Short mmCIF file of C-alpha atoms in Angstrom, two decimals:
data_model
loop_
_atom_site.label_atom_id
_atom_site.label_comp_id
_atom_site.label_asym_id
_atom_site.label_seq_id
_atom_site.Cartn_x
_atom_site.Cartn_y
_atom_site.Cartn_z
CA UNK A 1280 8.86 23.38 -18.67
CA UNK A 1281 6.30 26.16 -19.39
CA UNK A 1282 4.16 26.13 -16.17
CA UNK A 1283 2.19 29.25 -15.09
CA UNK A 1284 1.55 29.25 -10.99
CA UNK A 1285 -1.51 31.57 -10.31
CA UNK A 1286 -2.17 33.19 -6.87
CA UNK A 1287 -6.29 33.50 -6.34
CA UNK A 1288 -7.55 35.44 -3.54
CA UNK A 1289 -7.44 33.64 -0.23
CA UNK A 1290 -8.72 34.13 2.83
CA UNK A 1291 -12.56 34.43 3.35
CA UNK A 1292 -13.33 36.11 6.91
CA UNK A 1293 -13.87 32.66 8.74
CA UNK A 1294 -16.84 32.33 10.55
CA UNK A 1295 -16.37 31.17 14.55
CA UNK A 1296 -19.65 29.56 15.53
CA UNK A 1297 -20.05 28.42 19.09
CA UNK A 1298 -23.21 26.13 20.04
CA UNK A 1299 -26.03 28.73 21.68
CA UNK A 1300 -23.62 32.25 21.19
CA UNK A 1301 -21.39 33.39 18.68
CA UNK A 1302 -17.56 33.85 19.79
CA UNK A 1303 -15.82 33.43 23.28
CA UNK A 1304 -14.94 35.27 26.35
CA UNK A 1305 -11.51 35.14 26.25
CA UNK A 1306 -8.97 32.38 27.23
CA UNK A 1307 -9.71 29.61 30.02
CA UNK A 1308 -7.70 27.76 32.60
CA UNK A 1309 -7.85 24.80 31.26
CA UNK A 1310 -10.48 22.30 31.97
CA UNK A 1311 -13.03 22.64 35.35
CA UNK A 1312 -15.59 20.15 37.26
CA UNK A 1313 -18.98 21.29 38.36
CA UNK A 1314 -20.11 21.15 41.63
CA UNK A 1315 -21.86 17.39 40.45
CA UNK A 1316 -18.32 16.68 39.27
CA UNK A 1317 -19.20 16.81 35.69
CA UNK A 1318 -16.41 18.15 33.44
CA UNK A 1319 -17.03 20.64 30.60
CA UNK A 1320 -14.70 20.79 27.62
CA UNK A 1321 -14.93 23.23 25.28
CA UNK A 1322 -13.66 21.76 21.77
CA UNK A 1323 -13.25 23.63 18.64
CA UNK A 1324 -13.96 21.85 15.28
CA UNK A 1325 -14.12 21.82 11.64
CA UNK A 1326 -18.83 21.45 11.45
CA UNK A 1327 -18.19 18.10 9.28
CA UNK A 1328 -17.13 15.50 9.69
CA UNK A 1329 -16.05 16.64 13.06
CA UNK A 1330 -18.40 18.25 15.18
CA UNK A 1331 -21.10 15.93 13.98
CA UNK A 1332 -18.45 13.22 15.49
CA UNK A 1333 -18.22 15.43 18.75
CA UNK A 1334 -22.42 15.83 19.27
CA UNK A 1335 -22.74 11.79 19.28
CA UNK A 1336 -20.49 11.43 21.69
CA UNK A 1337 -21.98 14.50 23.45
CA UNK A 1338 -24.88 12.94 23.08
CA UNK A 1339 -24.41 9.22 23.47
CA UNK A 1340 -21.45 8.80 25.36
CA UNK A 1341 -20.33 12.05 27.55
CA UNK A 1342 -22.36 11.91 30.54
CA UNK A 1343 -21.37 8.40 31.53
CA UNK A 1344 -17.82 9.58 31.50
CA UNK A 1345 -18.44 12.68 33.56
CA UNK A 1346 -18.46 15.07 30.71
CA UNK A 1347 -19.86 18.00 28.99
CA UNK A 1348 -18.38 18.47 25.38
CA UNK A 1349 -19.10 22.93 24.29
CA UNK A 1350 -18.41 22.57 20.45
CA UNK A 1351 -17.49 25.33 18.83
CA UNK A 1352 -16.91 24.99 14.97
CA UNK A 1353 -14.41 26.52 13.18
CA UNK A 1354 -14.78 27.40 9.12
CA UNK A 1355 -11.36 27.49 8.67
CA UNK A 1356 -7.96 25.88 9.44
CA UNK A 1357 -6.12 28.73 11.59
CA UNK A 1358 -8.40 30.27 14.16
CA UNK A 1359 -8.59 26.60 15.70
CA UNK A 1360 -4.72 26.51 16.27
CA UNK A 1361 -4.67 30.06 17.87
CA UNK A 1362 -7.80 29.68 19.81
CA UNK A 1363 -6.35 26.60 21.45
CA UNK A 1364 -2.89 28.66 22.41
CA UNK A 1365 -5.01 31.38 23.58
CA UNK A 1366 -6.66 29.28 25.82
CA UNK A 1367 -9.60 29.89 24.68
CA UNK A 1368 -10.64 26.28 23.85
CA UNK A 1369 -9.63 22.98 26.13
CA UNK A 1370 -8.96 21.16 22.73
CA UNK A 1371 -9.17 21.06 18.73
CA UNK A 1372 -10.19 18.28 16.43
CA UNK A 1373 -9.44 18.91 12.97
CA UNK A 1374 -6.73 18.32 11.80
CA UNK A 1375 -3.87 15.82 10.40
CA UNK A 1376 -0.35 14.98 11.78
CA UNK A 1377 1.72 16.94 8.60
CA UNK A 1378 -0.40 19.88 9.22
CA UNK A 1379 0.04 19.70 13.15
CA UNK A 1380 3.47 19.63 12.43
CA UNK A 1381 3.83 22.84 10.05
CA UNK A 1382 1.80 24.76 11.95
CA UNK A 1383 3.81 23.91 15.46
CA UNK A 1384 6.88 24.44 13.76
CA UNK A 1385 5.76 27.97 12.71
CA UNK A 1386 4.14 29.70 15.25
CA UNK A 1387 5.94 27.86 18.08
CA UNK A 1388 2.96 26.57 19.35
CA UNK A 1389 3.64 23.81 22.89
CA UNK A 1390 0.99 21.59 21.73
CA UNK A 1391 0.71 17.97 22.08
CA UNK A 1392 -2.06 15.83 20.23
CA UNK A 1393 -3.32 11.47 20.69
CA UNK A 1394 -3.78 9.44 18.21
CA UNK A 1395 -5.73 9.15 15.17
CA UNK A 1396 -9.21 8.75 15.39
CA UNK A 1397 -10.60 9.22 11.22
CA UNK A 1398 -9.31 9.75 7.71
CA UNK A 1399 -10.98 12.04 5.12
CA UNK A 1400 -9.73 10.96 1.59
CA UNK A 1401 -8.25 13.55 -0.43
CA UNK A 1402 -10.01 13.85 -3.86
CA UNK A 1403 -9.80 15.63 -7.01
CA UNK A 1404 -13.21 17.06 -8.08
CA UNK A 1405 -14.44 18.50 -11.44
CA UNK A 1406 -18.39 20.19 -12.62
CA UNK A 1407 -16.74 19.72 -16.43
CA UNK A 1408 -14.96 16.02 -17.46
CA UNK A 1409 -15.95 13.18 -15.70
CA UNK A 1410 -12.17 11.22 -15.70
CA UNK A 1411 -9.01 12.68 -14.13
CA UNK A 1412 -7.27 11.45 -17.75
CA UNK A 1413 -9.93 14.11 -19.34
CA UNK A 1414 -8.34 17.18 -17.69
CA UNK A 1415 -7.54 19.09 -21.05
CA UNK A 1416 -3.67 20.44 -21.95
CA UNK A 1417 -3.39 23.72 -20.58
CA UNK A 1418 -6.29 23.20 -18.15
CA UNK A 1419 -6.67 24.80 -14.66
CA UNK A 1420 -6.36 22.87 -11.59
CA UNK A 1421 -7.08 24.39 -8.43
CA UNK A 1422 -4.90 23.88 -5.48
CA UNK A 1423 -4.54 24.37 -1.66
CA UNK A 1424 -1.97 26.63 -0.50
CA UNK A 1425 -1.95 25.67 2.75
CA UNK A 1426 1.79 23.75 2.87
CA UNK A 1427 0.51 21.15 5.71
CA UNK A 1428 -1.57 19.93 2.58
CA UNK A 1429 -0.15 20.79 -0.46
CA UNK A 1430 2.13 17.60 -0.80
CA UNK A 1431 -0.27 15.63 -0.08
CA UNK A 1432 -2.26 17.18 -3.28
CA UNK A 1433 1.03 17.18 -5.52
CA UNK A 1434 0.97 13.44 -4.38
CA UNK A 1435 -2.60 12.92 -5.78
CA UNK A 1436 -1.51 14.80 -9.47
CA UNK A 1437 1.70 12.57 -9.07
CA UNK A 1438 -0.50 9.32 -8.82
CA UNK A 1439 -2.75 10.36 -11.66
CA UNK A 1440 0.11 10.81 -13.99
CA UNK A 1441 -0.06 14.82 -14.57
CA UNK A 1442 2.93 15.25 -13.11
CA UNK A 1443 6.45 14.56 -11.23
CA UNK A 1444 8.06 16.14 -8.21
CA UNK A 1445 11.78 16.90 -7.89
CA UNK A 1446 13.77 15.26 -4.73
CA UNK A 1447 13.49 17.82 -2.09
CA UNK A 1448 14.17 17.19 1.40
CA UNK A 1449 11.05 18.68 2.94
CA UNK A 1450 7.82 18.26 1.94
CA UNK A 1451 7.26 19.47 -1.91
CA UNK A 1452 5.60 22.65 -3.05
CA UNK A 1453 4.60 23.70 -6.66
CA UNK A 1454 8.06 24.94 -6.98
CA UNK A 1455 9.10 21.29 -6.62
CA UNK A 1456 7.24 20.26 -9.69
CA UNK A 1457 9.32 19.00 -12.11
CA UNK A 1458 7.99 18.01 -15.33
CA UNK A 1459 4.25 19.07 -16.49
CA UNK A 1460 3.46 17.57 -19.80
CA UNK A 1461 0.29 18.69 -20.04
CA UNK A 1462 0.98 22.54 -19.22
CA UNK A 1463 -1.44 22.97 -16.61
CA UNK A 1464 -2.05 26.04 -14.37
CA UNK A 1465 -1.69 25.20 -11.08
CA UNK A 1466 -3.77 27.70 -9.26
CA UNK A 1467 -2.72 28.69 -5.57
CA UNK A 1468 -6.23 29.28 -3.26
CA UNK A 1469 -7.12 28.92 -0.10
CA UNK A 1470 -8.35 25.80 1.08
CA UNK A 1471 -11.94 26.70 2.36
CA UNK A 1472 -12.09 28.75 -1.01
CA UNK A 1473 -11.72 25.24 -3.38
CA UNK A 1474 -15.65 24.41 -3.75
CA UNK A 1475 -15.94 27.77 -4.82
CA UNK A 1476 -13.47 28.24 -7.07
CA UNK A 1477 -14.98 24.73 -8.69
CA UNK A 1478 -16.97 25.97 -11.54
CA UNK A 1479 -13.55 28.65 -12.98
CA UNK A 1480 -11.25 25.65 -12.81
CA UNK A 1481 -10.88 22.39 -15.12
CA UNK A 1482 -10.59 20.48 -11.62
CA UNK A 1483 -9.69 20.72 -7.92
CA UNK A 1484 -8.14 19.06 -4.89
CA UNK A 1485 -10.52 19.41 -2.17
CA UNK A 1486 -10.46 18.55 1.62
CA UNK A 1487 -12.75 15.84 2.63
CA UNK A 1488 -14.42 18.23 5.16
CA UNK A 1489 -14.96 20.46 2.71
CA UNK A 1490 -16.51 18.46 -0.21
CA UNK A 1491 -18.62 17.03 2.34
CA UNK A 1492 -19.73 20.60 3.37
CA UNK A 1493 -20.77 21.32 0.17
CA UNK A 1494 -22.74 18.13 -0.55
CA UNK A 1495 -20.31 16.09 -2.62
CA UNK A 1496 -19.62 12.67 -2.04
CA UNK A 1497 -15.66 12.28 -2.49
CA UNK A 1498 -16.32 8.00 -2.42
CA UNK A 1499 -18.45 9.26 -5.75
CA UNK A 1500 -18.67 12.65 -6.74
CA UNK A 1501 -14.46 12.62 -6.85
CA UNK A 1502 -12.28 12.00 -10.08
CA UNK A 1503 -9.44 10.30 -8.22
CA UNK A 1504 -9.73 9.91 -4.60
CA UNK A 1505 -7.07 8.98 -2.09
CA UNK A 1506 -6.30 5.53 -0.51
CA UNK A 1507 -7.45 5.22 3.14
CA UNK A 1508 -4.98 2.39 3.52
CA UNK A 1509 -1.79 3.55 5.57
CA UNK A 1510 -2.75 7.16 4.83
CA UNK A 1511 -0.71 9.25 7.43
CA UNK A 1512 -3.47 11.61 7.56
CA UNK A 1513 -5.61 10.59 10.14
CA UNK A 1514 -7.26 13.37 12.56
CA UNK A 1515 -6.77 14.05 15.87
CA UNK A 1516 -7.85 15.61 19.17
CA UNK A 1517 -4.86 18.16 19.78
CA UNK A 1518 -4.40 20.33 23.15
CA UNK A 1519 -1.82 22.38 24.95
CA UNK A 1520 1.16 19.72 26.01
CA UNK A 1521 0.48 20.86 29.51
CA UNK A 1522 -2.64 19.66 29.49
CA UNK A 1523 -1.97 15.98 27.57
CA UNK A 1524 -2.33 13.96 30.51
CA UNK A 1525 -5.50 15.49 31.99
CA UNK A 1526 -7.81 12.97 32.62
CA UNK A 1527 -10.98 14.61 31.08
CA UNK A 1528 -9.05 14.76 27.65
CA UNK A 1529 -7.74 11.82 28.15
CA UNK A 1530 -10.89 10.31 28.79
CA UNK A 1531 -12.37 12.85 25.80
CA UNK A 1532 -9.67 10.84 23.23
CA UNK A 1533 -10.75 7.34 24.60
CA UNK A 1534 -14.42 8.34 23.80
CA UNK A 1535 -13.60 9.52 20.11
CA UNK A 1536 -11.86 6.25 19.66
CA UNK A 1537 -14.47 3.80 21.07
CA UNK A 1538 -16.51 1.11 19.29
CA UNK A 1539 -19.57 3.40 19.65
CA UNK A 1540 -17.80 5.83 17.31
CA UNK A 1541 -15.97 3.32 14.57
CA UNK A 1542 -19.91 2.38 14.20
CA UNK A 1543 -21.31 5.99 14.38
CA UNK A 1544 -18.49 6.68 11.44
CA UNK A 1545 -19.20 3.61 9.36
CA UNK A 1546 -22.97 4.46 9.66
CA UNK A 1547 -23.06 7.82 8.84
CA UNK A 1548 -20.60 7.94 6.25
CA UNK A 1549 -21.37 4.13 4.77
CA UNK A 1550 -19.82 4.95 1.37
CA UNK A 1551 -16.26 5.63 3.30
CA UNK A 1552 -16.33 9.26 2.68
CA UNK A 1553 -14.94 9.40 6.23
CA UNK A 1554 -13.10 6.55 7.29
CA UNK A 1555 -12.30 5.19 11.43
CA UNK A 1556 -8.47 5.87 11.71
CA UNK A 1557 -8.69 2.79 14.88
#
């Protein structure tokens, strides 16, 4: 096998943005009730599909529950994750169970997380052939390197026929790939960094939340797009496992999975670019 793996830069700075300020105060104690007995909550999310799923039920659904939802949205896929061990936010909503699972079992966060509440098929994009079978020899696909996610993309080249995996135990990485008859260049980036990197690359495997940031339609701007049907990827509201049976989260969860919000999701997203997980 004659496979080149190519690093890109990573990281952009990621941008916290907190409805009506910019940043945070420092770390909470957990969630409080006003003196009307109305609960605040302050939830950090990816801006779409997820905060726009946290403002309906702000705004449709919260105060008959007793609650006020402070969304702050995250650009990225770590600050959430340490802002939510810092106590800075009650909550996070953005990501899936794999990646949950990674990320707890590296930084040793005690978190705890309910159940799913929507899926965001995975899809491979392109700006230059318009069939995933088109992807020339020796082209350039660009990749996440974020290890919560990058099985799940192998999976996706796997499906399409550009390549097989090894057996490995764990979940597989690029060093797991085994055959590659078409000799293409994997290339390593970050995963906020993948619409960007879109024009330098033959094709790439880009989050739902992220396509959808940048105005692409993964039910029809994608090449190959995931199945939503038993896809273990479903996102959740996660917190700190001292806090799981809290009743204002508790009640926050039952909220995100209500009939109100399968409909909000089916309406908004009608093409099943986002998809209920209930």
């Amino acid at each position: 096998m004659n496979r080149t793996v190519r690093t890109a830069a990573v990281l952009s700075a990621a941008a916290l943005v907190m409805t009506g300020c910019a940043g945070g105060s420092g770390g909470t104690a957990g969630p409080t009730a006003d003196a009307d007995g109305v609960t605040t909550l302050v939830v950090g999310a990816s801006p779409v599909p997820h905060a726009e799923i946290l403002q309906f039920v702000q705004d449709e659904l919260a105060a008959d529950a007793g609650l006020e939802l402070e969304i702050r949205e995250f650009t990225d896929y770590v600050l959430p994750n340490t802002a939510l061990a810092e106590g800075e936010l009650d909550a996070n909503y953005f990501q899936h169970l794999p990646y949950f699972e990674a990320q707890v079992a590296e930084n040793g966060f005690e978190f705890d997380h309910y159940a799913g509440v929507h899926i965001e098929p995975y899809g491979v994009y392109s700006d230059s052939v318009d069939a995933i079978e088109d992807i020339p020899d020796g082209g350039t696909i660009g990749i996440t390197n974020d290890p919560g996610n990058q099985a799940r993309a192998l999976d996706l080249l796997v499906e399409a026929g550009l390549i097989t995996l090894a057996e490995t135990e764990g979940d597989p990485t690029l060093l797991d790939v085994e055959d590659n008859p078409k000799d293409l260049e994997l290339v390593e980036t970050a995963p906020e960094q993948l619409v960007v990197s879109l024009p330098d690359v033959d094709a790439a495997i880009i989050n739902g939340n992220y396509a959808l940031e940048a105005g692409l339609n993964p039910a029809t701007d994608s090449i190959l797009l995931e199945s939503g049907e038993d896809n273990p990827y479903a996102n959740f509201l996660a917190v700190r496992a001292e806090d799981v049976d809290e009743p204002a989260l508790v009640a926050l969860d039952e909220l995100l999975r209500s009939d109100e919000v399968r409909s909000f999701i089916e309406e908004r997203w009608p093409d099943g670019e986002v998809l209920p997980a209930f």
